[in-house]
CSV table of C-alpha atoms and ligand atoms in Angstrom, one decimal:
chain,number,residue,atom,x,y,z
P,1,MET,CA,0.1,-0.1,-0.1
P,2,VAL,CA,1.3,3.5,-0.9
P,3,PHE,CA,0.2,6.4,1.2
P,4,GLN,CA,0.7,10.1,1.0
P,5,THR,CA,2.2,10.5,4.4
P,6,LEU,CA,1.1,13.4,6.6
P,7,ILE,CA,2.8,14.8,9.6
P,8,GLY,CA,0.3,16.4,12.0
P,9,THR,CA,-0.5,17.0,15.7
P,10,ASP,CA,-4.2,15.7,15.6
P,11,PRO,CA,-4.8,12.7,17.7
P,12,ALA,CA,-8.2,12.3,16.3
P,13,LYS,CA,-6.7,11.6,12.8
P,14,ALA,CA,-4.3,9.0,14.2
P,15,ALA,CA,-7.2,7.4,16.0
P,16,GLN,CA,-9.2,7.2,13.0
P,17,TRP,CA,-6.6,5.5,10.9
P,18,LEU,CA,-6.0,3.1,14.0
P,19,LEU,CA,-9.7,2.3,14.0
P,20,ASP,CA,-9.5,1.4,10.2
P,21,GLY,CA,-6.7,-1.1,11.0
P,22,GLU,CA,-3.9,1.0,9.6
P,23,CYS,CA,-0.5,1.8,11.2
P,24,VAL,CA,0.5,5.2,12.3
P,25,ALA,CA,3.6,6.6,14.0
P,26,ILE,CA,3.1,7.8,17.6
P,27,PRO,CA,5.4,9.9,19.8
P,28,THR,CA,6.5,8.5,23.2
P,29,GLU,CA,8.9,9.8,25.7
P,30,THR,CA,11.5,7.2,24.6
P,31,VAL,CA,11.3,6.9,20.8
P,32,TYR,CA,8.6,7.1,18.3
P,33,GLY,CA,6.6,4.0,17.8
P,34,LEU,CA,5.0,2.3,14.7
P,35,ALA,CA,1.5,1.6,16.2
P,36,ALA,CA,-1.4,-0.6,15.3
P,37,ASN,CA,-4.4,-2.1,17.0
P,38,ALA,CA,-2.8,-5.0,19.2
P,39,LEU,CA,-6.0,-6.9,19.1
P,40,ASN,CA,-6.3,-7.0,15.3
P,41,ALA,CA,-3.9,-9.5,13.9
P,42,ALA,CA,-4.1,-8.2,10.4
P,43,ALA,CA,-3.2,-4.7,11.5
P,44,VAL,CA,-0.2,-6.2,13.4
P,45,VAL,CA,0.9,-8.0,10.3
P,46,ARG,CA,1.4,-4.7,8.7
P,47,ILE,CA,3.8,-3.6,11.3
P,48,PHE,CA,6.1,-6.4,10.6
P,49,GLU,CA,5.8,-5.8,6.9
P,50,ILE,CA,6.5,-2.0,7.1
P,51,LYS,CA,9.4,-2.5,9.4
P,52,ASN,CA,10.7,-5.6,7.5
P,53,ARG,CA,10.8,-7.1,10.9
P,54,PRO,CA,11.2,-10.9,11.4
P,55,ALA,CA,8.3,-12.6,12.9
P,56,PHE,CA,10.3,-14.0,15.7
P,57,ASP,CA,10.8,-10.6,17.2
P,58,PRO,CA,7.9,-9.8,19.4
P,59,LEU,CA,6.1,-6.4,19.9
P,60,ILE,CA,5.4,-4.2,23.0
P,61,VAL,CA,1.9,-3.6,23.7
P,62,HIS,CA,1.2,0.0,24.9
P,63,VAL,CA,-1.7,0.8,27.4
P,64,SER,CA,-2.7,3.9,29.3
P,65,GLY,CA,-1.8,2.4,32.6
P,66,LEU,CA,-2.4,-0.6,35.1
P,67,GLU,CA,-6.1,-0.7,34.7
P,68,GLN,CA,-5.8,-1.4,31.1
P,69,ALA,CA,-2.7,-3.7,31.7
P,70,GLU,CA,-4.9,-5.9,33.8
P,71,ARG,CA,-7.2,-6.6,30.9
P,72,TYR,CA,-4.3,-8.1,28.8
P,73,ALA,CA,-2.2,-9.7,31.4
P,74,ALA,CA,-3.3,-13.0,32.8
P,75,SER,CA,-1.4,-12.1,36.1
P,76,LEU,CA,0.8,-9.5,37.4
P,77,PRO,CA,3.7,-10.8,39.5
P,78,ALA,CA,3.6,-8.4,42.7
P,79,PRO,CA,7.1,-6.9,42.1
P,80,LEU,CA,6.2,-6.0,38.5
P,81,ARG,CA,3.0,-4.4,39.7
P,82,THR,CA,4.9,-2.4,42.3
P,83,LEU,CA,7.3,-1.1,39.6
P,84,ALA,CA,4.4,-0.2,37.3
P,85,GLU,CA,2.6,1.6,40.0
P,86,ARG,CA,5.7,3.6,40.8
P,87,PHE,CA,7.0,4.3,37.3
P,88,TRP,CA,4.1,4.3,34.9
P,89,PRO,CA,3.5,6.2,32.7
P,90,GLY,CA,7.1,6.0,31.9
P,91,PRO,CA,10.1,4.2,30.2
P,92,LEU,CA,9.4,0.8,31.9
P,93,THR,CA,8.1,-2.3,30.0
P,94,ILE,CA,7.1,-5.3,32.0
P,95,LEU,CA,6.9,-8.9,30.8
P,96,VAL,CA,3.8,-10.7,32.1
P,97,PRO,CA,1.7,-13.8,31.2
P,98,LYS,CA,-0.5,-12.8,28.4
P,99,ARG,CA,-4.3,-13.3,28.1
P,100,ASP,CA,-5.6,-15.2,24.9
P,101,LEU,CA,-7.1,-12.1,23.4
P,102,ILE,CA,-3.6,-10.8,22.6
P,103,PRO,CA,-2.7,-12.5,19.3
P,104,ASP,CA,0.2,-14.8,19.4
P,105,LEU,CA,1.6,-12.9,16.5
P,106,VAL,CA,2.2,-10.0,18.9
P,107,THR,CA,4.3,-12.1,21.2
P,108,SER,CA,5.9,-14.2,18.3
P,109,GLY,CA,4.2,-17.2,20.0
P,110,LEU,CA,5.7,-16.6,23.4
P,111,PRO,CA,3.4,-16.9,26.5
P,112,GLN,CA,4.3,-13.6,27.9
P,113,VAL,CA,3.3,-10.2,26.6
P,114,ALA,CA,5.5,-7.0,27.1
P,115,LEU,CA,3.4,-4.1,28.4
P,116,ARG,CA,4.2,-0.4,28.7
P,117,ALA,CA,2.4,2.8,29.6
P,118,PRO,CA,4.2,5.5,27.7
P,119,ALA,CA,4.5,9.1,29.3
P,120,HIS,CA,3.8,11.4,26.4
P,121,PRO,CA,0.7,13.2,27.0
P,122,VAL,CA,-0.5,13.1,23.4
P,123,THR,CA,-0.2,9.3,23.2
P,124,GLN,CA,-1.6,8.9,26.7
P,125,ALA,CA,-4.8,10.7,25.5
P,126,LEU,CA,-4.9,8.7,22.4
P,127,LEU,CA,-4.6,5.4,24.4
P,128,ARG,CA,-7.3,6.5,26.8
P,129,ALA,CA,-9.6,7.3,23.9
P,130,LEU,CA,-9.1,4.0,22.1
P,131,HIS,CA,-10.9,0.7,23.1
P,132,PHE,CA,-7.9,-1.3,22.1
P,133,PRO,CA,-4.2,-1.3,23.2
P,134,LEU,CA,-1.5,-0.3,20.7
P,135,ALA,CA,1.3,-2.7,19.5
P,136,ALA,CA,4.2,-0.6,18.7
P,137,PRO,CA,7.9,-1.3,18.0
P,138,SER,CA,10.2,1.6,17.3
P,139,ALA,CA,9.2,3.3,14.1
P,140,ASN,CA,12.5,2.5,12.1
P,141,PRO,CA,13.3,-0.1,9.5
P,142,PHE,CA,14.3,-3.4,11.3
P,143,GLY,CA,18.0,-3.1,12.6
P,144,TYR,CA,18.3,0.7,12.0
P,145,ILE,CA,18.6,3.5,14.6
P,146,SER,CA,15.3,4.3,16.4
P,147,PRO,CA,13.6,7.6,15.6
P,148,THR,CA,13.4,10.4,18.2
P,149,THR,CA,11.6,13.0,15.9
P,150,ALA,CA,8.7,13.0,13.5
P,151,GLN,CA,11.0,13.9,10.7
P,152,HIS,CA,13.2,10.7,11.5
P,153,VAL,CA,10.3,8.7,10.9
P,154,TYR,CA,9.2,10.4,7.6
P,155,ASP,CA,12.8,10.0,6.4
P,156,GLN,CA,12.4,6.3,6.5
P,157,LEU,CA,8.8,5.4,6.4
P,158,GLN,CA,7.3,8.0,4.0
P,159,ASN,CA,4.6,6.4,1.7
P,160,LYS,CA,4.5,3.3,3.8
P,161,ILE,CA,2.2,4.9,6.6
P,162,PRO,CA,-0.6,7.5,6.2
P,163,TYR,CA,0.0,9.6,9.5
P,164,ILE,CA,2.8,10.5,11.8
P,165,LEU,CA,1.5,12.1,15.0
P,166,ASP,CA,4.1,14.7,15.9
P,167,GLY,CA,4.8,15.1,19.6
P,168,GLY,CA,8.1,16.9,19.4
P,169,PRO,CA,11.5,15.4,20.0
P,170,CYS,CA,11.5,12.5,22.4
P,171,LYS,CA,12.6,13.6,25.9
P,172,VAL,CA,14.3,10.4,27.1
P,173,GLY,CA,15.8,9.2,23.7
P,174,VAL,CA,16.5,5.6,24.4
P,175,GLU,CA,14.0,2.8,24.5
P,176,SER,CA,12.3,1.6,27.6
P,177,THR,CA,13.8,-0.7,30.1
P,178,ILE,CA,12.4,-4.3,29.9
P,179,VAL,CA,11.9,-6.0,33.2
P,180,GLY,CA,10.5,-9.4,34.1
P,181,TYR,CA,10.1,-11.7,37.1
P,182,GLU,CA,11.6,-15.2,37.0
P,183,LYS,CA,12.2,-17.7,39.8
P,184,GLN,CA,11.6,-15.1,42.4
P,185,GLU,CA,14.0,-12.7,40.8
P,186,THR,CA,13.4,-9.5,39.1
P,187,VAL,CA,15.2,-9.5,35.8
P,188,ILE,CA,16.3,-6.8,33.5
P,189,TYR,CA,16.3,-8.0,29.7
P,190,ARG,CA,17.0,-4.6,28.2
P,191,LEU,CA,18.7,-1.7,29.7
P,192,GLY,CA,16.8,1.6,28.9
P,193,GLY,CA,15.3,4.8,29.9
P,194,LEU,CA,14.6,3.8,33.4
P,195,GLU,CA,17.8,3.4,35.3
P,196,LEU,CA,18.8,0.0,36.8
P,197,GLU,CA,19.7,1.9,40.0
P,198,THR,CA,16.4,3.5,40.2
P,199,ILE,CA,14.6,0.1,39.7
P,200,GLU,CA,16.8,-1.5,42.4
P,201,GLN,CA,15.8,1.2,44.9
P,202,ILE,CA,12.2,-0.1,44.7
P,203,ALA,CA,12.7,-3.8,43.7
P,204,GLY,CA,16.0,-4.7,45.5
P,205,PRO,CA,18.8,-6.4,43.6
P,206,VAL,CA,18.0,-7.3,40.1
P,207,ARG,CA,19.5,-9.9,37.7
P,208,LEU,CA,20.8,-8.8,34.3
P,209,ASP,CA,19.9,-10.9,31.3
P,210,ILE,CA,20.6,-8.7,28.4
P,211,ARG,CA,19.6,-10.5,25.1
P,212,GLN,CA,20.8,-9.8,21.7
P,213,ASN,CA,17.6,-11.5,20.7
P,214,SER,CA,14.4,-11.6,22.6
P,215,HIS,CA,13.3,-14.9,21.3
P,216,PRO,CA,14.8,-17.9,23.1
P,217,ALA,CA,13.9,-20.2,20.3
P,218,ALA,CA,15.9,-18.3,17.7
P,219,PRO,CA,19.3,-17.6,19.2
P,220,GLY,CA,22.0,-15.7,17.3
P,221,MET,CA,19.8,-14.6,14.4
P,222,LEU,CA,20.3,-11.0,15.1
P,223,THR,CA,23.8,-9.7,14.7
P,224,THR,CA,23.5,-5.9,15.0
P,225,HIS,CA,20.8,-3.7,16.0
P,226,TYR,CA,20.3,0.1,16.4
P,227,ALA,CA,23.0,0.3,13.8
P,228,PRO,CA,24.0,3.1,11.4
P,229,ARG,CA,24.8,2.0,7.8
P,230,LYS,CA,28.4,3.1,8.1
P,231,PRO,CA,30.9,1.2,10.1
P,232,LEU,CA,31.1,2.3,13.8
P,233,TYR,CA,34.0,1.4,16.1
P,234,LEU,CA,34.1,1.9,19.7
P,235,VAL,CA,37.0,3.6,21.3
P,236,GLU,CA,37.5,1.9,24.6
P,237,ASP,CA,39.7,3.3,27.3
P,238,ASP,CA,40.6,6.4,25.4
P,239,ARG,CA,42.6,4.4,22.9
P,240,TRP,CA,42.1,6.8,20.0
P,241,PRO,CA,44.1,6.3,17.0
P,242,ALA,CA,47.0,8.8,16.3
P,243,THR,CA,45.3,10.4,13.2
P,244,ALA,CA,41.9,9.9,11.5
P,245,ALA,CA,43.0,7.7,8.7
P,246,GLN,CA,39.7,8.0,6.7
P,247,LYS,CA,37.0,10.5,6.6
P,248,THR,CA,36.0,10.0,10.2
P,249,GLY,CA,33.1,11.2,12.3
P,250,ILE,CA,33.5,11.2,16.1
P,251,LEU,CA,31.0,10.8,18.8
P,252,THR,CA,32.1,11.5,22.5
P,253,PHE,CA,30.3,11.8,25.7
P,254,GLN,CA,31.7,15.1,27.0
P,255,ALA,CA,35.2,15.6,25.9
P,256,LYS,CA,36.7,16.9,22.7
P,257,THR,CA,39.4,14.6,21.8
P,258,GLY,CA,42.7,15.6,20.3
P,259,LEU,CA,42.2,13.2,17.2
P,260,PRO,CA,43.3,15.4,14.2
P,261,GLY,CA,41.9,15.1,10.7
P,262,HIS,CA,38.3,14.2,11.5
P,263,ALA,CA,35.3,15.5,9.4
P,264,LEU,CA,32.7,16.2,12.2
P,265,HIS,CA,32.7,15.7,16.0
P,266,ILE,CA,29.5,15.5,18.0
P,267,VAL,CA,29.6,15.8,21.8
P,268,LEU,CA,26.6,14.2,23.4
P,269,SER,CA,26.6,16.5,26.6
P,270,GLU,CA,29.2,19.2,27.2
P,271,THR,CA,28.1,19.4,30.8
P,272,GLY,CA,28.5,15.6,31.2
P,273,ASP,CA,24.7,15.0,31.8
P,274,LEU,CA,23.8,11.5,30.9
P,275,ALA,CA,20.1,12.3,30.4
P,276,GLU,CA,21.0,15.0,27.9
P,277,ALA,CA,23.4,12.4,26.1
P,278,ALA,CA,20.8,9.8,26.0
P,279,GLN,CA,18.3,12.2,24.5
P,280,GLN,CA,20.9,13.2,21.8
P,281,LEU,CA,22.3,9.9,21.0
P,282,PHE,CA,20.2,8.6,18.2
P,283,ALA,CA,19.9,12.0,16.4
P,284,ALA,CA,23.6,12.2,16.5
P,285,LEU,CA,24.2,8.7,15.1
P,286,ARG,CA,21.8,9.6,12.3
P,287,THR,CA,23.6,13.0,11.5
P,288,LEU,CA,27.0,11.1,11.5
P,289,ASP,CA,25.4,8.3,9.3
P,290,GLN,CA,24.1,10.7,6.7
P,291,ASN,CA,27.0,13.1,6.4
P,292,ALA,CA,28.4,12.5,3.0
P,293,GLY,CA,32.0,13.5,4.2
P,294,ILE,CA,32.2,10.6,6.7
P,295,ASP,CA,33.1,7.0,5.9
P,296,VAL,CA,33.7,5.7,9.4
P,297,ILE,CA,32.3,6.5,12.9
P,298,LEU,CA,34.5,6.4,16.0
P,299,ALA,CA,32.3,6.5,19.3
P,300,GLU,CA,33.5,6.7,22.9
P,301,PRO,CA,31.3,5.0,25.6
P,302,CYS,CA,29.8,6.9,28.4
P,303,PRO,CA,30.4,6.3,32.1
P,304,ASP,CA,28.9,2.9,32.8
P,305,LYS,CA,26.2,4.0,35.3
P,306,GLY,CA,22.6,5.2,35.2
P,307,LEU,CA,21.5,6.1,31.6
P,308,GLY,CA,25.1,5.6,30.6
P,309,ARG,CA,24.4,1.8,30.7
P,310,ALA,CA,21.5,2.1,28.2
P,311,ILE,CA,23.7,4.4,25.9
P,312,ASN,CA,26.8,2.0,26.0
P,313,ASP,CA,24.3,-1.0,25.2
P,314,ARG,CA,23.1,0.7,22.1
P,315,LEU,CA,26.7,1.8,21.0
P,316,ARG,CA,27.9,-1.9,21.5
P,317,ARG,CA,25.1,-3.2,19.5
P,318,ALA,CA,25.7,-0.7,16.7
P,319,ALA,CA,29.5,-1.2,16.7
P,320,ILE,CA,31.7,-3.5,14.8
P,321,PRO,CA,33.4,-6.0,17.1
P,322,VAL,CA,37.1,-5.4,17.1
P,323,ALA,CA,39.6,-8.4,17.5
P,324,LYS,CA,41.3,-8.1,20.8
L,1,TXA,O1,10.7,2.4,24.5
L,1,TXA,C1,10.1,1.6,23.8
L,1,TXA,O2,10.1,0.5,24.3
L,1,TXA,C2,9.7,1.7,22.4
L,1,TXA,C3,8.5,2.6,22.3
L,1,TXA,C4,7.9,2.8,21.0
L,1,TXA,O3,7.7,2.2,23.2
L,1,TXA,N1,9.5,0.3,21.8
L,1,TXA,C5,10.5,-0.5,21.3
L,1,TXA,O4,9.9,-1.5,20.7
L,1,TXA,O5,11.6,-0.3,21.6
L,1,TXA,P1,11.0,-2.6,19.8
L,1,TXA,O6,10.1,-3.5,19.0
L,1,TXA,O7,12.0,-1.7,19.1
L,1,TXA,O8,11.6,-3.4,20.8
L,1,TXA,C6,10.7,-4.4,21.5
L,1,TXA,C7,11.7,-5.5,22.2
L,1,TXA,C8,11.7,-6.7,21.3
L,1,TXA,O9,12.8,-6.7,20.4
L,1,TXA,C9,12.0,-7.6,22.5
L,1,TXA,O10,13.3,-7.6,22.8
L,1,TXA,C10,11.1,-7.2,23.6
L,1,TXA,O11,10.8,-5.8,23.3
L,1,TXA,N2,10.0,-8.0,23.7
L,1,TXA,C11,8.6,-7.5,23.3
L,1,TXA,N3,7.7,-8.4,23.5
L,1,TXA,C12,8.3,-9.5,24.2
L,1,TXA,C13,7.9,-10.7,24.7
L,1,TXA,N4,6.6,-11.1,24.6
L,1,TXA,N5,8.9,-11.5,25.3
L,1,TXA,C14,10.2,-11.0,25.3
L,1,TXA,N6,10.7,-9.9,24.8
L,1,TXA,C15,9.7,-9.1,24.3
L,2,MG,MG1,13.4,-1.1,18.0
């Protein structure tokens, strides 16, 4: 299907397309989502087609809050309920047993569904107005950098969707933290916009089980994720090359490096603020990826705490592994 894609700020237009079984892009505080009626399998199929996403990669289901979550979860383990009470709406996704009315396609056949109540006021209002929840992965082609503005969505999905609901630049800038509960333990499966330290203050110690691939039945099928098209190398422990050998773009957290000869240098936060760095990360990667004067990207990890963990996770997934 070919659409004349509109960017607009009218939630009623987005709602109408969703009621018609189409997909639209919606703003959230983390990244833009590509949304469809989660209870309509035909609409959900369109998400996979538009994104070119493999069917084994399940989708997050967006709800307005706990009350709606209870309609789609067969049960809510107490620790996850506590986290949702404390941090919803916000960048927290919980993995819970699903009810039958969530199509198997949404969870790629898994018995659990990922639920999240996003904090963006426009999307909150949209979710409250609809009588169904919204399945929504990030609104980018599979494997590419997630979009944090309506324009990012347009650049890649124009003509594929009828409407992009513009809610301004995303405030958090990295995807939600995915949390589950297994064998009496709170487990983080994806580091994201809600810091591990903040979760531990409420839930106690958590176990990290960061997966390259969400589907346990399909190990190793995803190599890179969140990746620019140009090769990106991580510069660990300040081991910068002596000079920039090629047309090099540089991404650093706070410091200006001395590496001479580079084409463009983006600093994520001059004041060393991890929240600002997270908010800037994906737009910066896009800028470097699209700059015609750059062949190679060199990126420095952030301090490995708070939101820095999520930033570094995304950079590592984007990077080309270097032989040690
Ligand atoms: O912040 C976010 O979470 C954004 C916005 C749009 O809400 N969404 C997002 O969706 O990042 P996506 O599709 O790019 O990532 C969803 C990931 C899947 O790749 C998988 O790792 C995990 O969530 N996931 C979803 N459903 C799952 C399930 N039933 N079991 C295990 N993992 C699941
Ligand atoms: Mg994604």
